[in-house]
Amino acid sequence: MKRARMGIVLALTTALSAAAIAQLNAQNLVAQTQSANVEFNGVTYRVEKSIVAGVVTRRYDDGQRAFTVDELRAHVAAQEPQILTAAARRVVDAARPDALLDLMIVLRSQPAGPISRALRAAAAPEIRVLTTQIRAITRRSLPVESLTPAEERAFAAAPLAPADLRARRALSEQLDDLERDVRQEAAQRIAAAVRPEQNALAAFVAAQGGRVTARVSVMNIVFIRIPASAVAQVATHELVARIDLDHAGHAELDNHRVSLGLETGFWAAGIDGGVHDVGVLDTGVEQSHPALRSHRFLSNMGTRDTSTHGTGMAGILASTDATFRGMAYGLDTIVVARAGSISTSMPGMDFIASTGEPENVNYSFGNGRANDGDYTPTDQFFDGVIDTFGFMVSKSTGNGGWGVTTITHPAPAYNLMATANIDDLNTVTRDDDRIRSSSSTGPTLGGRKKPDIASPGHNSMSTHPGGGFSNIGGTSSASPHTGGGIVLLYDMGTTEVMAGKAILLNTTNPIDNNNTATTADDVYVEGSHWNARYGWGYLNLGAAHLHGLDAFVLSIRDDPPEAAYQLFVGRMFTNERATLVWQRHVAYGGAMFPTQIEDLSDLDLYAYRAADNTLLASSVSPIDNVEQLDVDSDERVVLKVDVAGPFDPDVTSERFALATQENFATASGPAFSAGFSIPRCLAPSEQFNLKLDVTNSGDLDAHQVFVRLTGITIISGANPFDLGSLAPGATGSATWLVEAAGGAGSFPLAADVTSRSYGEDFVASEASSYSVAACSLGDMNCDGAFNGADIDPFFLALGDPAAYMAAFPNCDILQGDMNGDGLVNGGDIDPFFQCLGGGVCP
């Protein structure tokens, strides 16, 4: 028995006598009984599942009678459905009719399992090969012989050779790639499967005065906010199987694991930090603490904490305590260095970077209020180390409270994540969570959007150097919650920290403080919203897990800037967001300040409706390296990352991360192929119909498609000719009445196809020619005379029309249609020679 299903507690019991088991074993048969408690329609049943000789039987007992499977189904079907859990019923009954309740709805249809199993089965052989190779390398660091318990306690695993580490890492990356592909495909199919029912339920909830606040596809679940008076109506909907609460809990970290969505997101999926690592740039860490000592440590300041601060930060990141569990409790190594003044913190960061270990470094120190400059050398240092070593720094914004730019350095740094402090008010629900009054306020002195995000800090219970736990707070405690999110995303497969940052910012719950010091008027808002107290919003790791792979990391060049862009296409629903992140480049020079600072590249983000080219939203800050937008309706959307100007001369290309909603894909945009339909032989000044067929051979709808004809006199027909919009693979035709040239010869003909789609020009050209000659029947070489020189071309046209047209491109093959039946074939031979010999010509 490998696992218990949700809501079922399993215990293995022996239901057969020892003699009976011995008899079955003697017959090479298997006998076991599993005993469990299960719930159907609010009633608990004890079930015994017996497997004897491969035959499975189940019996259910509610304390009054026993049921077979079929009997239980009939029994439950006859009952009135109990949609609300007991806890939800109590809250609903006690609430005011107009009170807004946050509820979870489990839908009846659950397609995720079959879809996921089928995809995993298809990928299983390749996964096994990679896993076997990784295990073989790892085994080289383990003992070959069996060891006694004492030998095991004394054993220290030898480190793998650098070549082995590189090989294992390469294999792990391949496995990550494969797993990511499988998960994305599963997410796409599951999302497609559950979307119609979720949309239908969302519409029903809206009609009752509520709204969907979140959707989950892996299990078909929606979260809603709805008046208490409407819950009973929702419970009667045919799609609804179960309604429950976001259950209350205790304060501190066991609160945050619920309010942040960890238990139902990352942790539920087994994502806990894995083989990845963190840095703590602080006062030190008490490495012997019971909730921390299972981790590996590297330190430049010994094994103790010079205060209590650093141990608390490490606990929020990595405590293994069952109650006060850290964000990424399963991580491997904690790298510790001393923080303080700049002369202490910078060497500490340098040590951490030199180990090559961490994916995130937490720095819950402030180096002065950032009202003395928008971007100081302290800020530049942190940008430099991030840009050079490729890890994230989670930074507290400070405890300066409400005011004008009370954040502390290096919070203004572009590349790190500056975190404000949320007070969770000692509840597990997020609805009443608000900014702590002492949390510092942005923006930067120059108006850049800092803080980045807000996370729970006040009332955080974490590790204390004395060996237990204590309540800590401030933005210091908020910062490692954000850092833990980066590590969890890394463990999930988002191994570019820019992408981790983009995902976290894209999945927040935005809050507006109405530009006042009090929190009484602070409100949750929908869509994209940055606020000087809350940043881009309140960290939501449940949503981040759901969209943890919905990000692209690509590079873009600026040559030429007017045509430098990248397109993406997918579905977005109302208020859903996309977030673009890139880095400020600073060349890193060891423990000293960065030696070179490049100008920030200017990238913009746009959203267009794919169907009609309408600009839905844009984010075009000239000073920030984060752009975010949302859409106001349900749309198939084209997102565009656009280069807004030339890069710094030292920046040849810009790497960026774009966090999207599910099911997005990269796109190249419209592309065109075109071809003229031209008569082969035209008389001087002859008027004729000219047609150009234009096909959209690209991967996006082409809009505002026009064709401009050149090289010939147009009698009628618009020029440019408006083809409107062309879907991928669609063909449109432009037609004109034109007049050929007045003299004989070959004349060039050209058309330019243009489309203004998604703010860009897509163009193509088609060139051809037409021939003007004294056209007559039998003149197969088009020299103006019908004579013996036309015999070979005539037979070429009969035997190989394509070769004829290639050899005589300015001739019309129908000049060989001597009998006038519209074809050039054997029926034309006798008339051809009759005419050539001076007889009667057609």
PDB file of C-alpha atoms in Angstrom, residues 388-525:
ATOM      1  CA  THR A 388      26.816  37.622 -12.209  1.00  0.00           C
ATOM      2  CA  PHE A 389      26.015  34.543 -10.119  1.00  0.00           C
ATOM      3  CA  GLY A 390      22.426  33.949 -11.193  1.00  0.00           C
ATOM      4  CA  PHE A 391      20.767  33.571  -7.788  1.00  0.00           C
ATOM      5  CA  MET A 392      18.035  35.705  -6.245  1.00  0.00           C
ATOM      6  CA  VAL A 393      18.317  37.945  -3.186  1.00  0.00           C
ATOM      7  CA  SER A 394      15.224  38.343  -1.026  1.00  0.00           C
ATOM      8  CA  LYS A 395      15.492  41.681   0.778  1.00  0.00           C
ATOM      9  CA  SER A 396      13.390  43.259   3.511  1.00  0.00           C
ATOM     10  CA  THR A 397      12.119  46.743   2.714  1.00  0.00           C
ATOM     11  CA  GLY A 398      12.606  48.039   6.268  1.00  0.00           C
ATOM     12  CA  ASN A 399      10.440  49.124   9.161  1.00  0.00           C
ATOM     13  CA  GLY A 400      10.191  52.831   8.397  1.00  0.00           C
ATOM     14  CA  GLY A 401       6.396  52.879   8.189  1.00  0.00           C
ATOM     15  CA  TRP A 402       4.210  55.239   6.192  1.00  0.00           C
ATOM     16  CA  GLY A 403       5.925  58.106   4.463  1.00  0.00           C
ATOM     17  CA  VAL A 404       7.773  59.118   1.352  1.00  0.00           C
ATOM     18  CA  THR A 405      10.419  56.572   0.373  1.00  0.00           C
ATOM     19  CA  THR A 406      11.043  54.944   3.740  1.00  0.00           C
ATOM     20  CA  ILE A 407      12.444  51.744   2.225  1.00  0.00           C
ATOM     21  CA  THR A 408      16.052  50.944   3.062  1.00  0.00           C
ATOM     22  CA  HIS A 409      19.028  50.124   0.896  1.00  0.00           C
ATOM     23  CA  PRO A 410      19.527  47.895  -1.013  1.00  0.00           C
ATOM     24  CA  ALA A 411      15.756  47.537  -1.585  1.00  0.00           C
ATOM     25  CA  PRO A 412      15.965  49.908  -4.600  1.00  0.00           C
ATOM     26  CA  ALA A 413      18.210  47.431  -6.437  1.00  0.00           C
ATOM     27  CA  TYR A 414      16.563  46.349  -9.684  1.00  0.00           C
ATOM     28  CA  ASN A 415      17.269  42.635  -9.642  1.00  0.00           C
ATOM     29  CA  LEU A 416      16.406  41.552  -6.100  1.00  0.00           C
ATOM     30  CA  MET A 417      12.969  41.029  -4.573  1.00  0.00           C
ATOM     31  CA  ALA A 418      12.148  43.701  -1.978  1.00  0.00           C
ATOM     32  CA  THR A 419       9.472  42.440   0.419  1.00  0.00           C
ATOM     33  CA  ALA A 420       6.984  44.380   2.561  1.00  0.00           C
ATOM     34  CA  ASN A 421       5.569  43.042   5.835  1.00  0.00           C
ATOM     35  CA  ILE A 422       2.040  41.598   6.058  1.00  0.00           C
ATOM     36  CA  ASP A 423       0.289  41.147   9.397  1.00  0.00           C
ATOM     37  CA  ASP A 424      -1.824  38.006   9.161  1.00  0.00           C
ATOM     38  CA  LEU A 425      -3.831  39.024  12.269  1.00  0.00           C
ATOM     39  CA  ASN A 426      -3.456  35.565  13.750  1.00  0.00           C
ATOM     40  CA  THR A 427      -5.826  33.897  11.253  1.00  0.00           C
ATOM     41  CA  VAL A 428      -5.325  31.422   8.431  1.00  0.00           C
ATOM     42  CA  THR A 429      -7.605  33.297   6.065  1.00  0.00           C
ATOM     43  CA  ARG A 430      -5.980  35.840   3.778  1.00  0.00           C
ATOM     44  CA  ASP A 431      -8.993  38.135   3.688  1.00  0.00           C
ATOM     45  CA  ASP A 432      -8.138  40.079   6.821  1.00  0.00           C
ATOM     46  CA  ASP A 433      -4.388  40.213   6.211  1.00  0.00           C
ATOM     47  CA  ARG A 434      -3.059  43.748   5.854  1.00  0.00           C
ATOM     48  CA  ILE A 435       0.233  45.582   5.783  1.00  0.00           C
ATOM     49  CA  ARG A 436       1.932  46.084   9.143  1.00  0.00           C
ATOM     50  CA  SER A 437       1.965  49.781   9.979  1.00  0.00           C
ATOM     51  CA  SER A 438       5.734  49.732  10.482  1.00  0.00           C
ATOM     52  CA  SER A 439       6.426  48.308   7.011  1.00  0.00           C
ATOM     53  CA  SER A 440       8.358  50.744   4.834  1.00  0.00           C
ATOM     54  CA  THR A 441       6.875  52.588   1.881  1.00  0.00           C
ATOM     55  CA  GLY A 442       8.064  53.056  -1.690  1.00  0.00           C
ATOM     56  CA  PRO A 443       8.641  53.984  -4.440  1.00  0.00           C
ATOM     57  CA  THR A 444      12.331  54.676  -4.839  1.00  0.00           C
ATOM     58  CA  LEU A 445      13.496  58.228  -4.807  1.00  0.00           C
ATOM     59  CA  GLY A 446      13.335  58.204  -8.607  1.00  0.00           C
ATOM     60  CA  GLY A 447       9.848  56.721  -8.697  1.00  0.00           C
ATOM     61  CA  ARG A 448      10.698  53.087  -9.497  1.00  0.00           C
ATOM     62  CA  LYS A 449       8.286  50.441  -8.281  1.00  0.00           C
ATOM     63  CA  LYS A 450       9.647  49.106  -5.004  1.00  0.00           C
ATOM     64  CA  PRO A 451       8.660  47.138  -2.933  1.00  0.00           C
ATOM     65  CA  ASP A 452       8.187  44.199  -5.279  1.00  0.00           C
ATOM     66  CA  ILE A 453       5.909  42.068  -3.139  1.00  0.00           C
ATOM     67  CA  ALA A 454       4.403  41.687   0.341  1.00  0.00           C
ATOM     68  CA  SER A 455       4.706  38.546   2.469  1.00  0.00           C
ATOM     69  CA  PRO A 456       3.721  37.549   6.004  1.00  0.00           C
ATOM     70  CA  GLY A 457       6.217  38.776   8.584  1.00  0.00           C
ATOM     71  CA  HIS A 458       4.455  39.871  11.754  1.00  0.00           C
ATOM     72  CA  ASN A 459       3.596  36.997  14.101  1.00  0.00           C
ATOM     73  CA  SER A 460       6.078  34.589  12.518  1.00  0.00           C
ATOM     74  CA  MET A 461       7.087  31.789  14.838  1.00  0.00           C
ATOM     75  CA  SER A 462      10.569  30.596  13.990  1.00  0.00           C
ATOM     76  CA  THR A 463      13.708  28.965  15.343  1.00  0.00           C
ATOM     77  CA  HIS A 464      15.474  30.559  18.316  1.00  0.00           C
ATOM     78  CA  PRO A 465      19.146  29.981  19.205  1.00  0.00           C
ATOM     79  CA  GLY A 466      18.087  28.580  22.573  1.00  0.00           C
ATOM     80  CA  GLY A 467      16.713  25.518  20.815  1.00  0.00           C
ATOM     81  CA  GLY A 468      13.035  26.347  20.739  1.00  0.00           C
ATOM     82  CA  PHE A 469      10.822  28.778  18.837  1.00  0.00           C
ATOM     83  CA  SER A 470       9.923  32.404  19.347  1.00  0.00           C
ATOM     84  CA  ASN A 471       7.613  34.957  17.782  1.00  0.00           C
ATOM     85  CA  ILE A 472       9.470  37.311  15.490  1.00  0.00           C
ATOM     86  CA  GLY A 473       8.193  39.939  13.117  1.00  0.00           C
ATOM     87  CA  GLY A 474       8.998  42.922  10.929  1.00  0.00           C
ATOM     88  CA  THR A 475       9.931  42.934   7.273  1.00  0.00           C
ATOM     89  CA  SER A 476      12.912  40.812   8.289  1.00  0.00           C
ATOM     90  CA  SER A 477      10.523  37.884   8.664  1.00  0.00           C
ATOM     91  CA  ALA A 478       8.613  38.698   5.479  1.00  0.00           C
ATOM     92  CA  SER A 479      11.662  38.506   3.250  1.00  0.00           C
ATOM     93  CA  PRO A 480      12.544  34.795   3.694  1.00  0.00           C
ATOM     94  CA  HIS A 481       8.949  33.849   2.886  1.00  0.00           C
ATOM     95  CA  THR A 482       9.535  35.345  -0.550  1.00  0.00           C
ATOM     96  CA  GLY A 483      12.940  33.694  -0.811  1.00  0.00           C
ATOM     97  CA  GLY A 484      11.386  30.356   0.058  1.00  0.00           C
ATOM     98  CA  GLY A 485       9.005  30.820  -2.844  1.00  0.00           C
ATOM     99  CA  ILE A 486      11.945  31.256  -5.214  1.00  0.00           C
ATOM    100  CA  VAL A 487      13.537  28.020  -3.967  1.00  0.00           C
ATOM    101  CA  LEU A 488      10.255  26.097  -4.270  1.00  0.00           C
ATOM    102  CA  LEU A 489       9.842  27.266  -7.844  1.00  0.00           C
ATOM    103  CA  TYR A 490      13.432  26.261  -8.535  1.00  0.00           C
ATOM    104  CA  ASP A 491      12.706  22.816  -7.119  1.00  0.00           C
ATOM    105  CA  MET A 492       9.639  22.639  -9.319  1.00  0.00           C
ATOM    106  CA  GLY A 493      11.681  23.241 -12.454  1.00  0.00           C
ATOM    107  CA  THR A 494      11.705  27.018 -12.830  1.00  0.00           C
ATOM    108  CA  THR A 495      15.474  27.220 -12.605  1.00  0.00           C
ATOM    109  CA  GLU A 496      15.870  30.778 -13.877  1.00  0.00           C
ATOM    110  CA  VAL A 497      15.404  33.099 -10.900  1.00  0.00           C
ATOM    111  CA  MET A 498      14.134  35.830 -13.214  1.00  0.00           C
ATOM    112  CA  ALA A 499      11.312  33.473 -14.114  1.00  0.00           C
ATOM    113  CA  GLY A 500      10.724  32.700 -10.441  1.00  0.00           C
ATOM    114  CA  LYS A 501      10.445  36.403  -9.718  1.00  0.00           C
ATOM    115  CA  ALA A 502       8.066  36.912 -12.653  1.00  0.00           C
ATOM    116  CA  ILE A 503       5.839  34.028 -11.507  1.00  0.00           C
ATOM    117  CA  LEU A 504       5.665  35.242  -7.908  1.00  0.00           C
ATOM    118  CA  LEU A 505       4.752  38.755  -9.038  1.00  0.00           C
ATOM    119  CA  ASN A 506       2.232  37.393 -11.543  1.00  0.00           C
ATOM    120  CA  THR A 507       0.346  35.333  -8.954  1.00  0.00           C
ATOM    121  CA  THR A 508       0.010  37.759  -6.049  1.00  0.00           C
ATOM    122  CA  ASN A 509      -3.218  39.109  -4.612  1.00  0.00           C
ATOM    123  CA  PRO A 510      -2.957  42.869  -5.263  1.00  0.00           C
ATOM    124  CA  ILE A 511      -4.020  45.257  -2.482  1.00  0.00           C
ATOM    125  CA  ASP A 512      -4.634  49.004  -2.653  1.00  0.00           C
ATOM    126  CA  ASN A 513      -4.046  51.185   0.428  1.00  0.00           C
ATOM    127  CA  ASN A 514      -5.905  54.174  -1.031  1.00  0.00           C
ATOM    128  CA  ASN A 515      -2.806  56.253  -0.361  1.00  0.00           C
ATOM    129  CA  THR A 516      -3.459  56.500   3.370  1.00  0.00           C
ATOM    130  CA  ALA A 517      -1.494  55.475   6.447  1.00  0.00           C
ATOM    131  CA  THR A 518      -4.375  53.521   7.951  1.00  0.00           C
ATOM    132  CA  THR A 519      -5.165  49.975   6.882  1.00  0.00           C
ATOM    133  CA  ALA A 520      -8.891  50.475   7.491  1.00  0.00           C
ATOM    134  CA  ASP A 521      -9.442  51.400   3.842  1.00  0.00           C
ATOM    135  CA  ASP A 522      -7.012  48.888   2.324  1.00  0.00           C
ATOM    136  CA  VAL A 523      -8.812  46.648  -0.167  1.00  0.00           C
ATOM    137  CA  TYR A 524      -7.985  43.670  -2.347  1.00  0.00           C
ATOM    138  CA  VAL A 525      -8.214  44.559  -6.025  1.00  0.00           C
TER     139      VAL A 525
END
